[in-house]
Coordinates of C-alpha atoms in Angstrom, one line a residue:
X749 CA 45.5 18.8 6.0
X750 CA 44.2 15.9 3.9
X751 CA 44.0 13.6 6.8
X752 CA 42.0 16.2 8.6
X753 CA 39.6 16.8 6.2
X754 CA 39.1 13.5 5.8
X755 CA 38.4 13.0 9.1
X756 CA 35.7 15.8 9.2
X757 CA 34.5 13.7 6.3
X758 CA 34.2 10.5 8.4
X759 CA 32.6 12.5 11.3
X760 CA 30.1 13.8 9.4
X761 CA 28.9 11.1 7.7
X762 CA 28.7 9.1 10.9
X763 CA 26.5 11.5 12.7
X764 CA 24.3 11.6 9.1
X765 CA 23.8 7.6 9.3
X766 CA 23.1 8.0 12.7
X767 CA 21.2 10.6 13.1
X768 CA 18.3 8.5 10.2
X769 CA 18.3 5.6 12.5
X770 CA 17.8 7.0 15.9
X771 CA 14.3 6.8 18.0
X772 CA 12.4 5.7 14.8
X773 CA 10.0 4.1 16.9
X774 CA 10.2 7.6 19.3
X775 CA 8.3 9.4 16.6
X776 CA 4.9 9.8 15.6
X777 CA 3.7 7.7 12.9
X778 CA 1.6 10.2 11.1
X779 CA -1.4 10.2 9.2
X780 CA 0.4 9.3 5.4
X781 CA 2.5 6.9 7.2
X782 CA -0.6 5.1 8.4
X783 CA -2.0 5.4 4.8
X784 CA 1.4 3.5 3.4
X785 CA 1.0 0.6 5.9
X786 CA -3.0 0.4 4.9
X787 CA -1.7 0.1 1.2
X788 CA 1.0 -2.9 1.9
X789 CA -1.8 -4.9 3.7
X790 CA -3.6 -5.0 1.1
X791 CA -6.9 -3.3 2.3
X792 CA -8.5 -0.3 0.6
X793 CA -9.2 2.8 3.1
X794 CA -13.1 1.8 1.7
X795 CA -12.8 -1.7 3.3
X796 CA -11.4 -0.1 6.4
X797 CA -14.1 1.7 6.9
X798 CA -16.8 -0.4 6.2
X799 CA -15.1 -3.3 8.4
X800 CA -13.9 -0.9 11.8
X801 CA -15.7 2.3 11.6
X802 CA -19.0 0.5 11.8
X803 CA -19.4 1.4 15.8
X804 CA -18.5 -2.5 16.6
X805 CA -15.9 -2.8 19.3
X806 CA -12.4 -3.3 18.0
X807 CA -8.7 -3.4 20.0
X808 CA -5.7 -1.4 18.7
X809 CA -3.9 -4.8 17.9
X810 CA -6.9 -6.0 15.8
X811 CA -6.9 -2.9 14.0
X812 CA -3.1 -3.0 13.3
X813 CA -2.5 -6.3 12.4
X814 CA -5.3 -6.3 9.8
X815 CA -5.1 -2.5 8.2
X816 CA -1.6 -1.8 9.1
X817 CA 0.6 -5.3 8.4
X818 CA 0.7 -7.8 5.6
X819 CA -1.4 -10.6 6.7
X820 CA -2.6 -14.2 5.9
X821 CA -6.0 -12.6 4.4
X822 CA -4.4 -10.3 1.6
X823 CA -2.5 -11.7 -0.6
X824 CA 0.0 -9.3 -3.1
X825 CA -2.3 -8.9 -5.7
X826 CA -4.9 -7.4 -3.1
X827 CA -1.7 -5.6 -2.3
X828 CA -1.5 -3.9 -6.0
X829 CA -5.1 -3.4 -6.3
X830 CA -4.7 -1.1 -2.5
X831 CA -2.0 0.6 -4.6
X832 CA -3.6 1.1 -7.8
X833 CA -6.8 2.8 -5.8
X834 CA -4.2 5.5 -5.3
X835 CA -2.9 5.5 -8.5
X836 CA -1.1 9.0 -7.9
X837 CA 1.5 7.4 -5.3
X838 CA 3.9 5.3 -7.5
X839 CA 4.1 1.9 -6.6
X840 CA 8.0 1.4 -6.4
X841 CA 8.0 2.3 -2.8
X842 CA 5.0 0.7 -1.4
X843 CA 5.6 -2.8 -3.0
X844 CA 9.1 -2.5 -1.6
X845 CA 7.6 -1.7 1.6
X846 CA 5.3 -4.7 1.6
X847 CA 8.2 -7.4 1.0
X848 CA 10.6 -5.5 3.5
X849 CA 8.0 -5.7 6.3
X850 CA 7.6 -9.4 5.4
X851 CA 11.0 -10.1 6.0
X852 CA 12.0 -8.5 8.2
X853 CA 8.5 -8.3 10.6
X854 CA 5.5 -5.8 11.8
X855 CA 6.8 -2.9 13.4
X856 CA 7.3 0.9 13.0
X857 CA 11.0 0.7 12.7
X858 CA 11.1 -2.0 10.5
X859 CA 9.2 -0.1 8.0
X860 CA 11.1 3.4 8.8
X861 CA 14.1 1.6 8.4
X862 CA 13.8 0.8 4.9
X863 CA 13.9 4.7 4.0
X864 CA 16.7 5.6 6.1
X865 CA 18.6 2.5 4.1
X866 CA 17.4 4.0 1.2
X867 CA 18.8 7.5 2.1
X868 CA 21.8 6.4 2.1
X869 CA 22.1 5.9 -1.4
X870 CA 21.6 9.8 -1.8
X871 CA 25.4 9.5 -0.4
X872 CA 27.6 8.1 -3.5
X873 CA 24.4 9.3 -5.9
X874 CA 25.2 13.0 -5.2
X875 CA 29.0 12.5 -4.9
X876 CA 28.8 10.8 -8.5
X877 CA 26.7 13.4 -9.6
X878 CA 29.3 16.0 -9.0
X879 CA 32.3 14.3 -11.0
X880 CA 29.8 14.4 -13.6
X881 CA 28.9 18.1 -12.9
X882 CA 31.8 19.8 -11.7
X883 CA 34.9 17.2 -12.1
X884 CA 35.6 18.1 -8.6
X885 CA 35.8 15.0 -5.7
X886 CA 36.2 17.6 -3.4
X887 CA 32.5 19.2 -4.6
X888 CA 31.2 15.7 -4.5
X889 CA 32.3 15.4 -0.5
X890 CA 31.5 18.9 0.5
X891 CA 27.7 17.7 -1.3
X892 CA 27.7 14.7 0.4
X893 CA 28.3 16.8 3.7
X894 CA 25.3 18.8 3.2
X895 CA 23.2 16.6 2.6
X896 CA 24.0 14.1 5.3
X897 CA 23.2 16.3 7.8
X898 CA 20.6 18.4 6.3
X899 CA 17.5 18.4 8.6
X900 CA 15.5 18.0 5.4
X901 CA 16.9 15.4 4.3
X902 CA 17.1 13.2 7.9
X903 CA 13.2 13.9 8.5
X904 CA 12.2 12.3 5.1
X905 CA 14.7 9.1 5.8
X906 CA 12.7 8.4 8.9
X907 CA 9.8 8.6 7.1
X908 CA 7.1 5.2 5.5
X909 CA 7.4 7.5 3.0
X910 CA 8.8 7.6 -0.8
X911 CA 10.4 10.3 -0.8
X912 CA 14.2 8.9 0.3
X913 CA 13.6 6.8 -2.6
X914 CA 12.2 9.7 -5.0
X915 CA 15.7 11.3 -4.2
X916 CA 18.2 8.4 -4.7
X917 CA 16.3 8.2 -8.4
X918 CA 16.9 12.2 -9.0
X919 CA 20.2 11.9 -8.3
X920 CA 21.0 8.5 -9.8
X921 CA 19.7 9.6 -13.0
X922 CA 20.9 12.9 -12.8
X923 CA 24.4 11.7 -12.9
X924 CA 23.5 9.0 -15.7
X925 CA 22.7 10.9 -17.3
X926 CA 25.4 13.2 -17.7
X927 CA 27.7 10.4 -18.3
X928 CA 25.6 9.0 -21.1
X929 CA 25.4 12.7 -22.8
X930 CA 29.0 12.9 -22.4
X931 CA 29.0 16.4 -21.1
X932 CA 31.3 16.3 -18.2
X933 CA 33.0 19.6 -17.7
X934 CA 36.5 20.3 -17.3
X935 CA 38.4 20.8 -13.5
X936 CA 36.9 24.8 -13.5
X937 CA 39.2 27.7 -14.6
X938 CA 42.1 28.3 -12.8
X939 CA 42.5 24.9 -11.3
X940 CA 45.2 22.1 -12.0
X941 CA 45.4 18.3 -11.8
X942 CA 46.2 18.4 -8.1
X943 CA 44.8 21.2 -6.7
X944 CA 42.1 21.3 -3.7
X945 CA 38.9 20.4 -5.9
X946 CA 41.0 17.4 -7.3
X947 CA 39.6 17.4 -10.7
X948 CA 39.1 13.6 -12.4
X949 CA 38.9 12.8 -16.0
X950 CA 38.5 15.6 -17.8
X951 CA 36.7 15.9 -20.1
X952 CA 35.3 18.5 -22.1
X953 CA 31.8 19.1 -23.5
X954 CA 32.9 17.8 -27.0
X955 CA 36.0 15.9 -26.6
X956 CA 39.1 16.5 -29.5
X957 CA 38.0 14.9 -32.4
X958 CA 34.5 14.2 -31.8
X959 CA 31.9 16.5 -33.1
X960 CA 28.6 17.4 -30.5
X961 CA 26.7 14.3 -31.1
X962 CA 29.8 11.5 -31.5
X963 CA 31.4 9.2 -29.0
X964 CA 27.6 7.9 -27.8
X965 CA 27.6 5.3 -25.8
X966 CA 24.5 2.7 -25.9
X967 CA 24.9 1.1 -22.2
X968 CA 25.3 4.6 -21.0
X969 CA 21.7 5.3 -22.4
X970 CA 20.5 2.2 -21.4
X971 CA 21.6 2.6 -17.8
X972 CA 20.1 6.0 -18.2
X973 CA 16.5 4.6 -19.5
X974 CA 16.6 2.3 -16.4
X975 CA 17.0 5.0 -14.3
X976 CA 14.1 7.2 -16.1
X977 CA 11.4 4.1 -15.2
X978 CA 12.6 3.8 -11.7
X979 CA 12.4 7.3 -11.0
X980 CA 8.5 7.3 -12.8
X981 CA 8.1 3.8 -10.3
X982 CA 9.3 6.4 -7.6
X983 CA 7.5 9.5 -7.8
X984 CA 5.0 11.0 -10.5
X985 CA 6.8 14.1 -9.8
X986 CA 9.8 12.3 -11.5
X987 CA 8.0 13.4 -14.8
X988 CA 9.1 17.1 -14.0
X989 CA 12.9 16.1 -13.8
X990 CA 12.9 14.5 -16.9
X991 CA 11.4 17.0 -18.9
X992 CA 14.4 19.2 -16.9
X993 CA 16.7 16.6 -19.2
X994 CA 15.1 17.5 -22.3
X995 CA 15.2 20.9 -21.9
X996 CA 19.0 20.8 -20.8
X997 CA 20.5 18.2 -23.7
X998 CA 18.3 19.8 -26.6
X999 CA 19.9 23.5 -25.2
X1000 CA 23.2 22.0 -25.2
X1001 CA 23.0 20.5 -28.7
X1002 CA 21.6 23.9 -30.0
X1003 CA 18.3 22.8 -30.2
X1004 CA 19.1 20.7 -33.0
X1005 CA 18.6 16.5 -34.2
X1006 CA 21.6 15.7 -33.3
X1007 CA 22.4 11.8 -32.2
X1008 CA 22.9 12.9 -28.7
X1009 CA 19.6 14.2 -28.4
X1010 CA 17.6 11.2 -30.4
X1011 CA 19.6 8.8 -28.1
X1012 CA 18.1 11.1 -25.2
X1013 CA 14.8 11.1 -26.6
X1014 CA 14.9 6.7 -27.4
X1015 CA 15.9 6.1 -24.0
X1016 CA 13.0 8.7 -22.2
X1017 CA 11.0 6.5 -24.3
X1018 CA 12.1 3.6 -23.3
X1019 CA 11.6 4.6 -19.5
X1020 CA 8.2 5.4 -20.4
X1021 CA 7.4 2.3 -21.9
X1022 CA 8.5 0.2 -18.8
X1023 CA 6.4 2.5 -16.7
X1024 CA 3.1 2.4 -19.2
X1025 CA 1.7 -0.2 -17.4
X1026 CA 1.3 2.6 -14.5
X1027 CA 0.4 4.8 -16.8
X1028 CA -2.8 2.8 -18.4
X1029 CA -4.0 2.5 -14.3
X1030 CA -3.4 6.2 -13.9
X1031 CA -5.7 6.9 -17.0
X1032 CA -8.4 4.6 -15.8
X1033 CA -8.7 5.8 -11.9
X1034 CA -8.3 9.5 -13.1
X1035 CA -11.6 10.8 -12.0
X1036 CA -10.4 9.0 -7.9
X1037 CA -6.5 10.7 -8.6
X1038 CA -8.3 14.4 -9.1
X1039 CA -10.6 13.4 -6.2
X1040 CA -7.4 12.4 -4.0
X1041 CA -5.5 15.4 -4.7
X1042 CA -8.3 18.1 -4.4
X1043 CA -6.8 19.4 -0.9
X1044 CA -3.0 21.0 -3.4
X1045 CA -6.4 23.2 -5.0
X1046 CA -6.5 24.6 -1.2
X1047 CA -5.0 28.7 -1.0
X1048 CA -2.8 29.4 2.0
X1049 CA -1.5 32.7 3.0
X1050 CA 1.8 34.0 2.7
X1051 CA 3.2 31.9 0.1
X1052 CA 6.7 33.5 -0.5
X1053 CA 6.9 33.4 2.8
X1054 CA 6.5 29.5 2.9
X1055 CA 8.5 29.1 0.7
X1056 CA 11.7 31.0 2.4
X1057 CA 10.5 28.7 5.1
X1058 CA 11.0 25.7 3.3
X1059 CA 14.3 26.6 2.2
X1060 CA 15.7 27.3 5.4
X1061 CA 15.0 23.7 6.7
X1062 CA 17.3 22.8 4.1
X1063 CA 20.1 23.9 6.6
X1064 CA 18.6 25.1 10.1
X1065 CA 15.2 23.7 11.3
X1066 CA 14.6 23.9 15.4
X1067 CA 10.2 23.5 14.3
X1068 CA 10.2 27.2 13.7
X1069 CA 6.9 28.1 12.5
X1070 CA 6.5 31.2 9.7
X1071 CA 7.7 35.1 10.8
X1072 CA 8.5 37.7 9.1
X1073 CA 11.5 38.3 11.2
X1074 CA 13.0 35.2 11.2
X1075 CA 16.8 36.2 10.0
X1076 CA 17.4 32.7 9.0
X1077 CA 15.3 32.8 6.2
X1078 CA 16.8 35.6 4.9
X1079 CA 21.0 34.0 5.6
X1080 CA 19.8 30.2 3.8
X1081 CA 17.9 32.8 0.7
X1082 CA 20.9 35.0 0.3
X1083 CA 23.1 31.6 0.7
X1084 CA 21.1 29.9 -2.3
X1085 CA 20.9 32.3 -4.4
X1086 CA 24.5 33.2 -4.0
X1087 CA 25.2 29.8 -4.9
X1088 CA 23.6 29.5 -8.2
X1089 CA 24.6 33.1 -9.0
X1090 CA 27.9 32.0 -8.7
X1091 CA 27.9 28.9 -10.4
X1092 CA 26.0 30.4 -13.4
X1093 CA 29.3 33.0 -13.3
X1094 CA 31.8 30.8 -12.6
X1095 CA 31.2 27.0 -14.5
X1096 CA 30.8 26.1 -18.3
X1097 CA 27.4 26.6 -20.0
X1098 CA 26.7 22.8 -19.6
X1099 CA 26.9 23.0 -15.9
X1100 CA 25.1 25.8 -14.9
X1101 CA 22.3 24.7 -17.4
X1102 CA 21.6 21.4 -15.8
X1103 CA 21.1 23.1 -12.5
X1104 CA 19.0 25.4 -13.6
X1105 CA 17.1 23.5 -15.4
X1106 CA 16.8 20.7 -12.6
X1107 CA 15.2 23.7 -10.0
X1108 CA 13.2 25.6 -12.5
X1109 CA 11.0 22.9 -14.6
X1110 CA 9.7 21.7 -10.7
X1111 CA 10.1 25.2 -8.9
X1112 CA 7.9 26.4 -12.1
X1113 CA 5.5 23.7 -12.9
X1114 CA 4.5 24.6 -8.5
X1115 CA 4.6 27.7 -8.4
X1116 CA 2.8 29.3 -11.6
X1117 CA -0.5 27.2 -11.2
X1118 CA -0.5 28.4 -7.4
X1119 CA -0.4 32.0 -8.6
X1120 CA -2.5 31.7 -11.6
X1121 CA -5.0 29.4 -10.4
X1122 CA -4.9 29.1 -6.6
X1123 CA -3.7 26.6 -4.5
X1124 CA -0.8 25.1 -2.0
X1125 CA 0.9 22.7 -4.3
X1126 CA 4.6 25.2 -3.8
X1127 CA 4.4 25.6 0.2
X1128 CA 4.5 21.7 -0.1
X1129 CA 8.4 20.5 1.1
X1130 CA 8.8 17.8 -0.6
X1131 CA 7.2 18.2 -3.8
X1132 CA 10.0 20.6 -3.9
X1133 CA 12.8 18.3 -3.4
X1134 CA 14.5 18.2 -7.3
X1135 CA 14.7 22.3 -6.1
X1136 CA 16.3 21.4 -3.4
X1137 CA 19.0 19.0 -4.8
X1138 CA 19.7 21.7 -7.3
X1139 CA 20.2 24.4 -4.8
X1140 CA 22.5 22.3 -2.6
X1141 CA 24.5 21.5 -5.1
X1142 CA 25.5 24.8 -6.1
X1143 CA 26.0 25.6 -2.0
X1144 CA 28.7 23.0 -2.6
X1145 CA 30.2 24.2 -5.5
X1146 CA 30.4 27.7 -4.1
X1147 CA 31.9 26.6 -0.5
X1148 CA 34.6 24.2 -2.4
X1149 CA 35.3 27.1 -5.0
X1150 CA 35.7 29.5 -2.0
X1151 CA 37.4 27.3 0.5
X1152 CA 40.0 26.4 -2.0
X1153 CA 40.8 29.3 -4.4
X1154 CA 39.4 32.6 -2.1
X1155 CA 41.4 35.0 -0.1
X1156 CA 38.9 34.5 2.3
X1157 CA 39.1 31.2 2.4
X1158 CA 39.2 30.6 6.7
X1159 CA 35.8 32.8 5.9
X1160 CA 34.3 30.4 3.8
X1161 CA 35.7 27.5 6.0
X1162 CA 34.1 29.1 9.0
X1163 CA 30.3 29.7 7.0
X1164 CA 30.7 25.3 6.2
X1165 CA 31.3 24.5 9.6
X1166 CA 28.4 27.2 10.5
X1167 CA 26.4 25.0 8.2
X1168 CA 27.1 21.5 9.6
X1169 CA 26.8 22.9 13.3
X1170 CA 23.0 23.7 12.2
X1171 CA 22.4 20.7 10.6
X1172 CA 23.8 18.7 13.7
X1173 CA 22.0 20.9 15.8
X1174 CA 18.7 21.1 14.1
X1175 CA 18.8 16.8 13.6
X1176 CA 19.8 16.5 17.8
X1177 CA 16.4 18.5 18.3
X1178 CA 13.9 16.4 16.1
X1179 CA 15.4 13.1 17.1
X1180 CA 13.7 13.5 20.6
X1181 CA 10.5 15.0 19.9
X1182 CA 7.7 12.8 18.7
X1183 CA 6.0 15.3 17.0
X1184 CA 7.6 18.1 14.1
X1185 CA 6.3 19.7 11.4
X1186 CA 6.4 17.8 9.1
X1187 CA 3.9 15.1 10.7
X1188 CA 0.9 17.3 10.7
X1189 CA 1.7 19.5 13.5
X1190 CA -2.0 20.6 14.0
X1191 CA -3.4 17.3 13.7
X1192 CA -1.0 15.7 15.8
X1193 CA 0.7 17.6 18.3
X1194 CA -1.6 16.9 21.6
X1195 CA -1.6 13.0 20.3
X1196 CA 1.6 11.8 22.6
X1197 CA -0.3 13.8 25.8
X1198 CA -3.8 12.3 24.9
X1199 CA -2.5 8.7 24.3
X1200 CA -0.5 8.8 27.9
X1201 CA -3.8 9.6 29.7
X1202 CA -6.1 7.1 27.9
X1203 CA -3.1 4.2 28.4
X1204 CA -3.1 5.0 31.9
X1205 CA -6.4 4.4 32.5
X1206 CA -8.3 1.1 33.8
X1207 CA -10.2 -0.9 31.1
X1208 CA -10.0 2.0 28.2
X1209 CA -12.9 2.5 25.3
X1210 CA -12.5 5.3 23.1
X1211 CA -15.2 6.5 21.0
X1212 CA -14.3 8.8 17.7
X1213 CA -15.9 9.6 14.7
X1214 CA -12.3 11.4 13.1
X1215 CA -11.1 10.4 10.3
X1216 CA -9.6 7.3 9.4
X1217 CA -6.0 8.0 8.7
X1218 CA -6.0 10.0 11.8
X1219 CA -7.3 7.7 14.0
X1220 CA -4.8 4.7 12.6
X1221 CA -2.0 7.0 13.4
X1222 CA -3.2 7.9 17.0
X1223 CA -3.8 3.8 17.4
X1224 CA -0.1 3.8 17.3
X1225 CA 0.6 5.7 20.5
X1226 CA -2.1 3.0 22.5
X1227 CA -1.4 0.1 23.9
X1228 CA -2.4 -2.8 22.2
X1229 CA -5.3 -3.7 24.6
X1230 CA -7.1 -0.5 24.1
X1231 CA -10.5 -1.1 22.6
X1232 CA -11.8 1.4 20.2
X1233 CA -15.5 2.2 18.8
X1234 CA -14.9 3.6 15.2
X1235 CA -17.8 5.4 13.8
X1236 CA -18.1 7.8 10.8
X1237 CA -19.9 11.3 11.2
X1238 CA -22.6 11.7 11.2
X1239 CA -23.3 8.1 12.3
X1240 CA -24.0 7.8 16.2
X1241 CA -22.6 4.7 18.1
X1242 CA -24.4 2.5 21.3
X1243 CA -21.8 3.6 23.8
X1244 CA -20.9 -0.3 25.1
X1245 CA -21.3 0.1 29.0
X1246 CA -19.0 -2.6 30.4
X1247 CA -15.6 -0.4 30.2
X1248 CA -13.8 0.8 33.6
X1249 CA -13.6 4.2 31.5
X1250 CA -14.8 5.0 28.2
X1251 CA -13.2 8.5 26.3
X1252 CA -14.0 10.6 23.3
X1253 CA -11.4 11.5 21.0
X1254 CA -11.4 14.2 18.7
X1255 CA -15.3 14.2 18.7
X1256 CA -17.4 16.2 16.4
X1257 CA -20.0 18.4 17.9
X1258 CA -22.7 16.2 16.3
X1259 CA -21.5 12.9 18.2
X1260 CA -21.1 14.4 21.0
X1261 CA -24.2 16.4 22.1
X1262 CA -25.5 13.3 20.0
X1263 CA -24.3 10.7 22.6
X1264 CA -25.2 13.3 25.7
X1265 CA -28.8 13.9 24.7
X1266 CA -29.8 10.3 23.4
X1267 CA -27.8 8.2 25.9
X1268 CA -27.9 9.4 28.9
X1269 CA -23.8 10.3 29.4
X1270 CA -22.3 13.7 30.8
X1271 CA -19.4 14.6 29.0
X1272 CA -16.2 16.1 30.9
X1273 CA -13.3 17.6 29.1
X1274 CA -10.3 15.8 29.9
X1275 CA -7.9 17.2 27.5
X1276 CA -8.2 20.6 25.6
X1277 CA -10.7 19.2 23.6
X1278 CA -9.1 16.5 21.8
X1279 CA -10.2 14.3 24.7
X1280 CA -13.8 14.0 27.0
X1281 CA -14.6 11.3 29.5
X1282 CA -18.2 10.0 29.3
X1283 CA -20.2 9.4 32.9
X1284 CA -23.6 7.9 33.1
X1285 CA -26.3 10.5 34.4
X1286 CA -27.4 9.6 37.8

């Protein structure tokens, strides 16, 4: 029985690797993925503009090697000033980026590479976590399941993005932070050294002889402290988890001064201090971060609904869109909250705390200004991601519970392999299409179409005034002889007339009747109307 859950194990956790490293260069490099490779180069989105979208002709491999590479012409500390003009992206990532694509050369999968490597940290991060949690190896393994083939999880490893990194740093100090506060639980009631959840070292809140507050341990807290900064260096959102530490040792020591919490509160501060220089360039650029992050101030429709949506990718994501009548929503809601239900029930106070407490400072801090004051920030995924951790953790503790202890275990046995089919399934389908939701579906999803026609033509121009970011990640799909005229609306370019064929991409309505009435050019639809052809009036 042991060798064949092992075996499962070793399956799954192939497919997982594989699955983050398969056809990166097969998938569309998206607008914030264009924006991360602008930021390691060293150039500002100000400098691109005022150097390529001034109508002068420009090929895609000009444009990539200068605003999408490091290069001989920015040097690192161009580097940190691109990165500190965007002062709400944490620089952890994106300096990492920078030296990684160095090393290792210019390419999409080079740089997508780094976050599935990253990713697959979140392996023995979540599996520590859960000795610390639960005292169960066989929780840690069923977590390390989920989360290896969670659709979720394998689009974010493929992505230039921080976000593989963001979770590694949850998770990493998560766990240290258990084992600094000395709050691992014992093996759950009802279970003995031996039994299915194989229980290690355990220990109990307040081990015999120690009063709450005793048996500290200083590297613990330092380790802990570390682990604070590099989650800050990760993600700003990183702020929201600690606070979710706070909350959870100050409950657990009754609210009180007790050593365990001052050693809690000297190593937050310590974190802190490592990451002030950040901080001081977050202050100074706050007027541009407000500016940057006006769109979250946006209201969409249907919120709980989004959000059920969100959840459900978790497990089961085939691109489905929002409904009403999707029943998967519903299974992966009831599933969740099942799960914490039944943790809250079923484990000591200081293990159900931290998991609440990890879901609801984020889950709170996104969803009350969106209902208060308007906005999208909660139907964002991946702000949402300490939420999600939280959640799939207490899926794992309820399957292994279940599957070891229940009368119904083959039941619960048969709902886990339900769950890894979907994940399995759901990472097969996004691996081959270049386009999913989480790139900007709208903006992107006729790009692979458009880019075939324009590379099959003879002696390509194309003319656009879209935006920048857009327009990088397009560049991406076009062969690197393609010439491009960037302009920016409402500025109107000479169309250069010694071009087998010259195309419009994404045109507003001002450059194009613009370029029809002053210049002499029919304009033909070629493509929906992401793409016209230009023809000189006889």
């Amino acid at each position: 029985m042991k060798r064949k859950r092992s075996h499962i194990i070793a399956v799954v956790l192939i497919l997982g690797i594989l699955f983050r490293f398969i056809n990166l260069d097969g998938k569309l490099y998206w607008y914030d993925e264009t924006l991360t490779s602008l930021r390691i180069s060293g150039h500002t989105q100000t400098e691109l503009v005022e150097s390529a979208f001034n109508g002068r002709v420009i090929s895609v491999q000009e444009l990539q090697q200068k605003y999408q590479y490091p290069n001989s012409e920015k040097g690192l500390t161009d580097a940190l000033n691109a990165f500190a003009g965007n002062a709400e992206h944490s620089p952890l990532y994106y300096l990492m980026a920078r030296f990684w694509v160095q090393t290792f050369g210019n390419s999409v999968v080079t740089i997508r590479s780094l976050s599935a490597f990253i990713s697959l940290l979140a392996f023995p991060c979540i599996y520590w976590l859960c000795l610390e949690l639960f005292a169960s190896s066989l929780t840690g393994w069923v977590a390390v399941i989920l989360i290896a083939v969670s659709p979720f999880h394998v689009l974010y490893a493929q992505q230039a993005r921080q976000y593989s990194l963001w979770t590694v740093a949850i998770l990493l100090s998560s766990a240290a932070l258990l084992q600094a506060s000395n709050t691992r639980t014992q093996a759950q009631p009802g279970y003995e050294s031996g039994d299915a959840l194989h229980p290690v070292h355990t220990r109990t809140q307040a081990q015999p002889g120690y009063e709450s507050g005793d048996a500290l341990h200083p590297v613990h807290w330092v380790i802990y402290a570390l682990t604070v900064a590099i989650g800050l260096y990760s993600h700003l959102f990183f702020a929201l988890v600690a606070i979710g530490h706070g909350i959870y040792v100050a409950a657990i020591e009754g609210f009180r001064l007790s050593k365990k919490l001052i050693a809690y509160l000297l190593a937050s501060l310590t974190g802190l201090l490592i990451f002030s220089p950040w901080l001081l360039i977050i202050a100074s650029n706050l007027s541009q971060i407000i500016q940057n992050t006006a769109t979250t101030n946006s209201t969409v429709r249907h919120l709980p609904l989004r959000w059920l949506l969100n959840l459900s990718r978790l497990f089961f994501d085939l691109n489905h869109g929002l409904s009403f009548i999707n029943p998967i929503l519903y299974l992966t809601a009831i599933l969740s909250i099942w799960g914490l239900y039944f943790v809250c029930r079923n484990t000591p106070k200081p293990t159900w705390l931290f998991i609440i407490t990890l879901i609801g400072v984020t889950g709170l801090a996104l969803i009350l200004p969106d209902l208060i004051l308007g906005g999208r920030r909660s139907s964002v995924t991946r702000y949402a991601i300490p939420c999600f951790l939280g959640i799939q953790l207490a899926v794992a503790y309820l399957l292994t519970f279940k599957i070891s202890k229940s009368q119904y275990s083959k039941r619960w046995s048969k709902v886990l392999v339900a769950l890894i089919a979907s994940g399995v399934i759901s990472c097969v389908a996004s691996s081959f299409f270049p386009v999913w939701w989480h790139n900007s579906h709208t903006n992107s999803k006729y790009n692979p179409q458009v880019a075939r026609i324009v590379n099959q033509a003879e002696s390509p121009i194309l003319v656009t005034d879209e935006i920048p970011g857009r327009v990088l990640a397009f560049s991406h799909l076009l062969k690197p002889d393609v010439n491009l005229q960037l302009v920016v609306e409402p500025n109107i370019p000479k169309i250069a007339d010694n071009f087998g064929n010259t195309f419009l991409y994404r045109p507003s309505e001002r450059l194009r009747l613009g370029i029809e009435q002053e210049q002499n050019f029919k304009i033909e639809p070629v493509y929906k109307d992401w793409l016209w052809k230009l023809r000189k009036k006889v």
